[in-house]
Amino acid sequence: MLTEINFDGIVGPSHNYAGLSLGNIASASHGGDTSYPRAAALQGVEKMRGNLARLGVQGFLLPLPRPNRALLEALALDGTEPPQLRAAAWSASAMWTANAATVSPAPDTADGRCHLTAANLVTMLHRAQEWPDTKRQLDIAFADTRHFAVHDAVPPTFGDEGAANHMRLATSHDAPGVEVFVYGKPGGRFPARQHEQASRLVARRHGLAPERTLFIEQNPEAIAAGAFHNDVVAVANGRVLFTHDRAFADQQGAYEAIRAAFPALEVVEVPSSAVTLEEAIRTYLFNAQLLTLPDGSMALIVPEECRESASVWAWAQAMLAGNGPIRQVIPVDVRQSMANGGGPACLRLRVVCDPATVDPRFLLDAAKADLLERVIAAHWPEQIDPIDLASENLARDVIAARAALLDALDLGELG
Ligand code: SUG
């Protein structure tokens, strides 16, 4: 029996604000702030607990080794460089597992296995270092080759940002779905991180049926306004596409193309007249987890910032008063991640599979959530100021914190 498992990234002990992501407004505006890694990681566990209670299943991926000594070395740091270079080697950006990989569930693929391609994340230095270590985890979590195929990243220079630019529509998790890849065209004021050829390569590699695979251009205006990934302006689940009316380059054309491949499509569109593109990006209304609950209804897990926005909250209340498919809007506090441009949806990778085929060490239950909280409370730094990233003491603490986590989860082979 296939179900959807959300694999959240555990926020790493080096979580910091270094302003590394050009085109990500939150990252740029919080660069230089003090971060709170312990609080950040605990917020993440709390989100996972909520979804575990709602869905009965929840997975996680682990922080990567930081600081990345090999990268520090390669950067030939001598103090004359911009501080962002050193910070890149400390980044905890692997917490945003929506960028870990692109996932095509078994019902969609030619060989009937679930395919995962690690994302190369080549556009940003601090993210480009992630994929080999991410893949090591995917290789362990999804080691059962009867059910999974885990692929290396797409070769550069085709930028691939993984599931953040990928949506799947299906009548149920275990029915064949229509996969929608959203890419950006370069030339705007901010980088277009997802290259069309990366998306096409992933689709070919996963053995997707051409008639159930679509490639759609993201609206350049949305990228220019700070939607550096499509999941900042649209999310899909089941038959539903929840989207801002300025998400795609050709909005009506996108709906028509999706409907032609997937006639059951139900669009929940938020018009600019209700929520501007800028407010959608500031509050991350669309960087929500759109979940199918056990009773078949849908819930939207949004950041707290949505409740604090008059226009977003008014739209949500009006939507709930109607009879659309989304029956609940549930705010969660992920403010530490939000300040770096990562909402509830960025923090999770969706994998449709049978939980019994996944390495159980990557699956959460209540006792393991307690364990994670204990390890985080005991080992995660309380705060990090940008200046601390030169500190050997902090490096030791961060390395020891991750080692304690691997030990507690019996995942020492990732050390
Ligand atoms: O890649 N932020 C991440 C946020 C990723 C959000 N993911 C999705 N939308 N799926 C990024 O821009 C900030 C790092 C810093 O500035 O220190 C950062 O990498």
Short mmCIF file of C-alpha atoms and ligand atoms in Angstrom, two decimals:
data_model
loop_
_atom_site.label_atom_id
_atom_site.label_comp_id
_atom_site.label_asym_id
_atom_site.label_seq_id
_atom_site.Cartn_x
_atom_site.Cartn_y
_atom_site.Cartn_z
CA MET A 1 0.00 0.00 0.00
CA LEU A 2 1.59 3.25 -1.13
CA THR A 3 1.32 6.35 0.97
CA GLU A 4 3.04 9.72 1.06
CA ILE A 5 5.84 10.13 3.57
CA ASN A 6 7.20 13.59 4.30
CA PHE A 7 10.92 13.46 5.03
CA ASP A 8 11.71 16.65 6.91
CA GLY A 9 15.26 17.93 7.16
CA ILE A 10 16.42 18.13 10.76
CA VAL A 11 17.80 21.65 11.15
CA GLY A 12 21.56 21.36 11.56
CA PRO A 13 23.57 22.72 14.50
CA SER A 14 25.31 25.30 12.26
CA HIS A 15 22.06 27.03 11.17
CA ASN A 16 23.02 30.65 10.52
CA TYR A 17 22.06 33.73 8.57
CA ALA A 18 24.69 34.70 6.03
CA GLY A 19 22.64 36.22 3.23
CA LEU A 20 23.86 33.62 0.75
CA SER A 21 20.93 33.24 -1.62
CA LEU A 22 20.61 35.96 -4.24
CA GLY A 23 16.96 36.20 -5.23
CA ASN A 24 15.73 34.83 -1.90
CA ILE A 25 14.38 37.95 -0.18
CA ALA A 26 14.30 36.49 3.34
CA SER A 27 17.89 35.23 3.11
CA ALA A 28 19.09 38.62 1.86
CA SER A 29 17.20 40.62 4.47
CA HIS A 30 18.26 38.48 7.44
CA GLY A 31 21.92 38.12 6.40
CA GLY A 32 24.07 39.04 9.41
CA ASP A 33 21.37 38.35 12.01
CA THR A 34 21.94 36.14 15.03
CA SER A 35 20.50 32.67 14.48
CA TYR A 36 19.12 30.22 17.06
CA PRO A 37 19.97 26.70 15.89
CA ARG A 38 18.48 24.95 18.93
CA ALA A 39 15.18 26.77 18.65
CA ALA A 40 15.20 26.23 14.87
CA ALA A 41 15.68 22.48 15.21
CA LEU A 42 13.04 22.22 17.93
CA GLN A 43 10.56 24.12 15.74
CA GLY A 44 11.25 21.53 13.05
CA VAL A 45 10.63 18.61 15.39
CA GLU A 46 7.39 20.20 16.54
CA LYS A 47 6.20 20.49 12.95
CA MET A 48 7.04 16.84 12.38
CA ARG A 49 5.15 15.83 15.52
CA GLY A 50 2.04 17.61 14.27
CA ASN A 51 2.16 15.87 10.91
CA LEU A 52 2.92 12.51 12.50
CA ALA A 53 -0.27 12.90 14.54
CA ARG A 54 -2.26 13.94 11.44
CA LEU A 55 -0.92 11.36 9.00
CA GLY A 56 0.44 8.51 11.11
CA VAL A 57 3.75 8.54 9.25
CA GLN A 58 6.70 10.93 9.10
CA GLY A 59 10.31 10.62 8.02
CA PHE A 60 13.43 12.76 8.33
CA LEU A 61 16.84 13.34 6.79
CA LEU A 62 19.89 14.38 8.75
CA PRO A 63 22.11 17.46 8.76
CA LEU A 64 25.22 17.18 6.58
CA PRO A 65 28.80 17.41 7.87
CA ARG A 66 29.60 21.06 8.60
CA PRO A 67 31.77 22.99 8.46
CA ASN A 68 32.78 21.40 5.19
CA ARG A 69 36.56 21.27 5.64
CA ALA A 70 37.22 20.31 2.02
CA LEU A 71 35.29 23.36 0.81
CA LEU A 72 37.01 25.66 3.32
CA GLU A 73 40.32 24.40 2.00
CA ALA A 74 39.33 24.74 -1.64
CA LEU A 75 38.28 28.36 -1.11
CA ALA A 76 41.86 29.41 -0.18
CA LEU A 77 40.59 31.73 2.53
CA ASP A 78 43.06 34.35 3.74
CA GLY A 79 40.78 36.99 5.19
CA THR A 80 40.57 39.12 2.05
CA GLU A 81 37.54 37.26 0.74
CA PRO A 82 33.89 38.19 1.30
CA PRO A 83 32.59 36.52 4.49
CA GLN A 84 29.92 34.66 2.50
CA LEU A 85 32.58 32.26 1.20
CA ARG A 86 33.44 30.94 4.65
CA ALA A 87 29.78 30.93 5.62
CA ALA A 88 28.96 28.72 2.63
CA ALA A 89 31.01 25.90 4.13
CA TRP A 90 28.97 26.20 7.35
CA SER A 91 25.54 26.36 5.79
CA ALA A 92 22.80 24.19 7.25
CA SER A 93 20.84 24.57 4.00
CA ALA A 94 20.31 20.81 3.67
CA MET A 95 17.41 21.32 6.12
CA TRP A 96 15.31 22.31 3.07
CA THR A 97 14.83 18.79 1.81
CA ALA A 98 12.36 19.86 -0.89
CA ASN A 99 15.65 20.59 -2.68
CA ALA A 100 17.27 17.26 -1.83
CA ALA A 101 15.92 15.35 -4.81
CA THR A 102 13.17 14.97 -7.37
CA VAL A 103 10.97 11.98 -6.66
CA SER A 104 8.84 10.04 -9.15
CA PRO A 105 6.65 7.50 -7.39
CA ALA A 106 6.48 3.92 -8.64
CA PRO A 107 3.07 4.20 -10.40
CA ASP A 108 4.53 6.88 -12.72
CA THR A 109 7.70 5.14 -13.87
CA ALA A 110 8.46 2.63 -16.63
CA ASP A 111 10.08 0.07 -14.33
CA GLY A 112 7.52 0.39 -11.54
CA ARG A 113 10.08 1.61 -9.00
CA CYS A 114 10.17 4.91 -7.16
CA HIS A 115 12.98 6.99 -8.69
CA LEU A 116 14.91 9.69 -6.84
CA THR A 117 17.48 12.01 -8.43
CA ALA A 118 19.61 14.02 -6.02
CA ALA A 119 19.48 17.72 -6.95
CA ASN A 120 22.77 19.30 -8.04
CA LEU A 121 21.82 22.76 -6.66
CA VAL A 122 24.63 24.24 -8.74
CA THR A 123 23.38 27.82 -8.77
CA MET A 124 24.47 28.57 -5.19
CA LEU A 125 27.88 27.66 -3.81
CA HIS A 126 26.54 26.79 -0.36
CA ARG A 127 23.96 24.44 -1.84
CA ALA A 128 26.14 22.89 -4.57
CA GLN A 129 28.14 21.07 -1.88
CA GLU A 130 25.07 19.19 -0.62
CA TRP A 131 24.25 16.50 -3.09
CA PRO A 132 26.95 13.83 -2.58
CA ASP A 133 26.21 13.75 1.16
CA THR A 134 22.47 13.89 0.54
CA LYS A 135 22.76 10.97 -1.85
CA ARG A 136 24.61 8.94 0.77
CA GLN A 137 21.53 9.25 2.96
CA LEU A 138 19.10 8.49 0.15
CA ASP A 139 21.15 5.40 -0.71
CA ILE A 140 20.68 4.15 2.84
CA ALA A 141 17.07 5.21 3.41
CA PHE A 142 15.93 3.83 0.04
CA ALA A 143 18.40 0.97 -0.31
CA ASP A 144 15.78 -1.59 -1.33
CA THR A 145 16.40 -1.71 -5.08
CA ARG A 146 13.26 -3.76 -5.70
CA HIS A 147 11.32 -0.61 -4.85
CA PHE A 148 13.69 2.33 -5.34
CA ALA A 149 16.27 3.68 -7.79
CA VAL A 150 18.46 6.49 -6.44
CA HIS A 151 20.36 8.48 -9.07
CA ASP A 152 23.32 10.84 -8.99
CA ALA A 153 22.66 14.50 -9.64
CA VAL A 154 22.18 15.88 -13.14
CA PRO A 155 25.52 17.08 -14.54
CA PRO A 156 26.23 20.80 -14.45
CA THR A 157 25.65 23.31 -15.85
CA PHE A 158 21.97 22.44 -15.88
CA GLY A 159 20.74 23.72 -12.54
CA ASP A 160 18.42 21.34 -10.75
CA GLU A 161 16.71 22.26 -7.48
CA GLY A 162 14.74 19.06 -7.01
CA ALA A 163 11.17 18.66 -5.82
CA ALA A 164 10.73 22.40 -5.17
CA ASN A 165 10.10 22.77 -8.90
CA HIS A 166 8.09 19.59 -9.36
CA MET A 167 4.42 18.88 -8.73
CA ARG A 168 2.44 15.69 -9.01
CA LEU A 169 -1.28 15.36 -9.65
CA ALA A 170 -2.96 11.99 -9.14
CA THR A 171 -6.38 10.69 -8.17
CA SER A 172 -4.72 8.85 -5.28
CA HIS A 173 -1.14 8.42 -4.09
CA ASP A 174 -0.92 4.95 -5.63
CA ALA A 175 -2.53 5.79 -9.00
CA PRO A 176 -0.41 6.86 -12.01
CA GLY A 177 0.11 10.59 -11.76
CA VAL A 178 0.88 13.53 -13.99
CA GLU A 179 4.22 15.08 -13.15
CA VAL A 180 4.69 18.79 -13.77
CA PHE A 181 8.20 20.19 -13.94
CA VAL A 182 8.48 23.98 -13.63
CA TYR A 183 11.62 25.66 -14.96
CA GLY A 184 12.81 29.24 -15.21
CA LYS A 185 14.42 31.09 -18.09
CA PRO A 186 17.58 33.07 -17.32
CA GLY A 187 17.93 36.77 -18.04
CA GLY A 188 16.00 38.30 -15.16
CA ARG A 189 17.44 40.23 -12.23
CA PHE A 190 17.68 37.07 -10.14
CA PRO A 191 18.99 33.64 -11.13
CA ALA A 192 16.56 31.13 -12.60
CA ARG A 193 17.72 28.14 -10.62
CA GLN A 194 15.85 25.37 -12.44
CA HIS A 195 17.01 24.70 -15.99
CA GLU A 196 14.54 23.19 -18.44
CA GLN A 197 17.08 20.61 -19.62
CA ALA A 198 17.67 19.43 -16.05
CA SER A 199 13.93 18.80 -15.67
CA ARG A 200 13.75 16.96 -18.99
CA LEU A 201 16.77 14.87 -18.12
CA VAL A 202 15.26 13.85 -14.77
CA ALA A 203 11.99 12.89 -16.47
CA ARG A 204 13.81 10.72 -19.03
CA ARG A 205 15.94 9.11 -16.38
CA HIS A 206 12.91 8.30 -14.24
CA GLY A 207 11.15 6.66 -17.19
CA LEU A 208 8.11 8.92 -17.09
CA ALA A 209 5.44 8.53 -19.77
CA PRO A 210 5.60 11.59 -22.08
CA GLU A 211 1.79 11.94 -22.10
CA ARG A 212 1.80 12.23 -18.31
CA THR A 213 4.76 14.63 -18.06
CA LEU A 214 4.63 18.39 -18.49
CA PHE A 215 7.26 21.11 -18.60
CA ILE A 216 5.98 24.54 -17.72
CA GLU A 217 7.77 27.86 -17.54
CA GLN A 218 7.71 29.77 -14.27
CA ASN A 219 6.57 33.37 -14.49
CA PRO A 220 9.72 35.53 -14.79
CA GLU A 221 7.89 38.20 -12.77
CA ALA A 222 7.52 35.73 -9.91
CA ILE A 223 11.25 34.96 -9.95
CA ALA A 224 11.98 38.70 -10.01
CA ALA A 225 9.67 39.19 -7.01
CA GLY A 226 11.56 36.54 -4.99
CA ALA A 227 9.96 33.22 -5.95
CA PHE A 228 13.32 31.52 -6.40
CA HIS A 229 11.56 28.14 -6.44
CA ASN A 230 8.14 27.35 -7.88
CA ASP A 231 7.00 26.00 -4.49
CA VAL A 232 6.98 29.59 -3.25
CA VAL A 233 3.98 30.29 -5.51
CA ALA A 234 2.27 26.93 -6.14
CA VAL A 235 1.79 23.48 -4.61
CA ALA A 236 -0.11 20.41 -5.77
CA ASN A 237 -1.62 17.44 -4.00
CA GLY A 238 -4.04 14.80 -5.25
CA ARG A 239 -6.35 16.46 -7.79
CA VAL A 240 -5.64 19.95 -6.47
CA LEU A 241 -3.31 22.63 -7.77
CA PHE A 242 -3.13 25.47 -5.24
CA THR A 243 -1.53 28.43 -6.96
CA HIS A 244 -1.12 32.17 -7.17
CA ASP A 245 -2.52 33.64 -10.37
CA ARG A 246 0.93 34.85 -11.41
CA ALA A 247 2.89 31.65 -10.84
CA PHE A 248 3.39 30.60 -14.45
CA ALA A 249 4.57 32.43 -17.57
CA ASP A 250 1.30 31.49 -19.30
CA GLN A 251 -1.17 30.90 -16.48
CA GLN A 252 -4.19 29.82 -18.52
CA GLY A 253 -2.00 27.80 -20.88
CA ALA A 254 -0.56 25.98 -17.85
CA TYR A 255 -4.03 25.08 -16.55
CA GLU A 256 -5.10 23.87 -19.98
CA ALA A 257 -2.00 21.74 -20.48
CA ILE A 258 -2.37 20.15 -17.05
CA ARG A 259 -6.10 19.56 -17.54
CA ALA A 260 -5.48 17.91 -20.93
CA ALA A 261 -3.17 15.39 -19.23
CA PHE A 262 -5.18 15.21 -16.01
CA PRO A 263 -8.89 15.93 -16.55
CA ALA A 264 -9.72 15.63 -12.83
CA LEU A 265 -7.69 18.77 -12.08
CA GLU A 266 -9.15 21.15 -9.51
CA VAL A 267 -7.47 24.56 -9.41
CA VAL A 268 -7.58 26.63 -6.24
CA GLU A 269 -6.27 29.95 -7.49
CA VAL A 270 -5.49 32.94 -5.31
CA PRO A 271 -5.94 36.12 -7.35
CA SER A 272 -3.48 39.01 -7.08
CA SER A 273 -6.47 41.17 -6.12
CA ALA A 274 -6.78 39.15 -2.87
CA VAL A 275 -3.09 38.50 -2.14
CA THR A 276 -0.35 40.29 -4.07
CA LEU A 277 2.59 38.33 -5.37
CA GLU A 278 4.81 40.21 -2.91
CA GLU A 279 2.60 39.33 0.07
CA ALA A 280 2.39 35.70 -1.05
CA ILE A 281 6.19 35.59 -1.15
CA ARG A 282 6.58 37.39 2.18
CA THR A 283 4.17 35.11 4.01
CA TYR A 284 4.90 31.89 2.07
CA LEU A 285 1.19 31.05 1.74
CA PHE A 286 2.02 28.63 -1.08
CA ASN A 287 5.05 27.14 0.61
CA ALA A 288 2.51 25.11 2.48
CA GLN A 289 2.11 21.42 2.96
CA LEU A 290 -1.10 20.43 1.25
CA LEU A 291 -1.96 17.16 2.96
CA THR A 292 -4.61 14.54 2.34
CA LEU A 293 -5.82 13.52 5.79
CA PRO A 294 -6.96 9.98 6.60
CA ASP A 295 -10.62 11.05 6.13
CA GLY A 296 -9.83 12.14 2.55
CA SER A 297 -10.13 15.88 3.20
CA MET A 298 -7.22 18.27 2.67
CA ALA A 299 -5.39 20.47 5.15
CA LEU A 300 -2.97 23.27 4.36
CA ILE A 301 -0.06 23.59 6.79
CA VAL A 302 1.09 27.22 6.51
CA PRO A 303 3.67 29.35 8.30
CA GLU A 304 2.46 31.47 11.25
CA GLU A 305 3.34 34.50 9.12
CA CYS A 306 0.17 33.79 7.10
CA ARG A 307 -2.08 34.27 10.12
CA GLU A 308 -0.43 37.63 10.78
CA SER A 309 -1.13 38.93 7.29
CA ALA A 310 -4.50 40.63 6.98
CA SER A 311 -4.90 39.87 3.27
CA VAL A 312 -3.68 36.27 3.44
CA TRP A 313 -5.77 35.42 6.47
CA ALA A 314 -8.86 37.06 5.01
CA TRP A 315 -8.40 35.01 1.84
CA ALA A 316 -7.98 31.82 3.91
CA GLN A 317 -11.15 32.48 5.92
CA ALA A 318 -13.15 33.18 2.76
CA MET A 319 -11.78 30.02 1.17
CA LEU A 320 -12.76 27.92 4.20
CA ALA A 321 -16.26 29.40 4.17
CA GLY A 322 -16.73 28.05 0.64
CA ASN A 323 -16.86 24.38 -0.25
CA GLY A 324 -13.49 23.86 -1.92
CA PRO A 325 -11.26 20.85 -1.34
CA ILE A 326 -9.09 22.46 1.36
CA ARG A 327 -10.98 22.16 4.65
CA GLN A 328 -8.41 23.29 7.21
CA VAL A 329 -5.62 25.88 7.34
CA ILE A 330 -3.16 25.12 10.13
CA PRO A 331 -0.35 27.57 11.00
CA VAL A 332 2.98 26.26 12.30
CA ASP A 333 5.92 28.16 13.77
CA VAL A 334 9.02 27.65 11.62
CA ARG A 335 10.26 31.22 11.98
CA GLN A 336 13.94 30.36 12.20
CA SER A 337 13.75 28.60 8.85
CA MET A 338 11.44 31.24 7.37
CA ALA A 339 14.04 33.92 8.03
CA ASN A 340 16.23 32.11 5.50
CA GLY A 341 13.42 31.65 3.00
CA GLY A 342 12.32 28.15 4.03
CA GLY A 343 8.67 27.49 4.85
CA PRO A 344 6.86 24.27 5.84
CA ALA A 345 7.06 22.86 2.30
CA CYS A 346 10.76 23.63 1.85
CA LEU A 347 11.47 21.59 4.95
CA ARG A 348 10.11 18.35 3.56
CA LEU A 349 10.72 15.90 0.73
CA ARG A 350 7.64 13.94 -0.31
CA VAL A 351 8.16 10.28 -1.14
CA VAL A 352 5.18 8.16 -2.14
CA CYS A 353 6.05 4.60 -1.16
CA ASP A 354 5.27 1.78 1.23
CA PRO A 355 6.78 2.74 4.61
CA ALA A 356 7.78 -0.91 5.12
CA THR A 357 10.28 -0.55 2.26
CA VAL A 358 12.14 2.40 3.88
CA ASP A 359 15.05 1.99 6.31
CA PRO A 360 13.19 2.48 9.63
CA ARG A 361 16.03 4.55 11.05
CA PHE A 362 14.72 7.44 8.92
CA LEU A 363 11.15 7.14 10.19
CA LEU A 364 9.77 9.05 13.15
CA ASP A 365 7.59 7.90 16.02
CA ALA A 366 6.75 9.68 19.25
CA ALA A 367 9.65 8.13 21.15
CA LYS A 368 12.10 9.13 18.44
CA ALA A 369 10.74 12.68 18.44
CA ASP A 370 11.50 12.76 22.18
CA LEU A 371 14.98 11.44 21.46
CA LEU A 372 15.60 14.09 18.79
CA GLU A 373 14.52 16.80 21.21
CA ARG A 374 16.85 15.52 23.90
CA VAL A 375 19.84 15.40 21.54
CA ILE A 376 19.06 18.86 20.16
CA ALA A 377 18.55 20.37 23.62
CA ALA A 378 21.84 18.89 24.82
CA HIS A 379 24.06 19.57 21.81
CA TRP A 380 22.74 22.26 19.44
CA PRO A 381 24.27 25.73 19.94
CA GLU A 382 21.79 28.16 21.36
CA GLN A 383 22.85 30.96 19.04
CA ILE A 384 25.30 31.77 16.28
CA ASP A 385 26.47 35.21 15.25
CA PRO A 386 28.07 35.50 11.81
CA ILE A 387 31.43 36.28 13.42
CA ASP A 388 31.35 32.88 15.18
CA LEU A 389 31.83 31.09 11.88
CA ALA A 390 35.59 31.57 12.23
CA SER A 391 35.62 29.88 15.64
CA GLU A 392 37.30 26.50 16.06
CA ASN A 393 35.33 25.99 19.28
CA LEU A 394 32.08 26.37 17.43
CA ALA A 395 33.32 24.01 14.71
CA ARG A 396 34.07 21.39 17.38
CA ASP A 397 30.63 21.85 18.97
CA VAL A 398 28.83 21.57 15.63
CA ILE A 399 30.75 18.43 14.67
CA ALA A 400 30.09 16.88 18.09
CA ALA A 401 26.39 17.73 17.90
CA ARG A 402 25.96 15.94 14.59
CA ALA A 403 27.97 12.97 15.87
CA ALA A 404 25.66 12.74 18.90
CA LEU A 405 22.64 12.68 16.59
CA LEU A 406 24.09 9.97 14.34
CA ASP A 407 24.91 7.95 17.42
CA ALA A 408 21.42 8.33 18.90
CA LEU A 409 19.83 7.25 15.60
CA ASP A 410 22.25 4.38 15.03
CA LEU A 411 23.39 5.99 11.78
CA GLY A 412 27.11 6.07 12.51
CA GLU A 413 27.91 5.04 8.93
CA LEU A 414 27.08 8.62 7.87
CA GLY A 415 29.86 9.95 10.13
O1 SUG B 1 18.02 27.71 -1.32
N1 SUG B 1 17.89 29.41 1.74
C1 SUG B 1 17.37 28.37 0.87
C2 SUG B 1 15.88 28.24 1.04
C3 SUG B 1 15.36 27.02 0.30
C4 SUG B 1 13.87 27.00 0.25
N2 SUG B 1 13.43 25.83 -0.38
C5 SUG B 1 12.31 25.74 -1.14
N3 SUG B 1 11.70 26.82 -1.58
N4 SUG B 1 11.91 24.58 -1.47
C6 SUG B 1 17.73 28.66 -0.59
O2 SUG B 1 17.72 29.83 -0.99
C7 SUG B 1 19.66 30.69 2.80
C8 SUG B 1 21.07 30.52 3.28
C9 SUG B 1 21.67 31.75 3.88
O3 SUG B 1 21.41 32.86 3.42
O4 SUG B 1 22.44 31.61 4.85
C10 SUG B 1 19.20 29.54 1.91
O5 SUG B 1 20.01 28.81 1.38
#
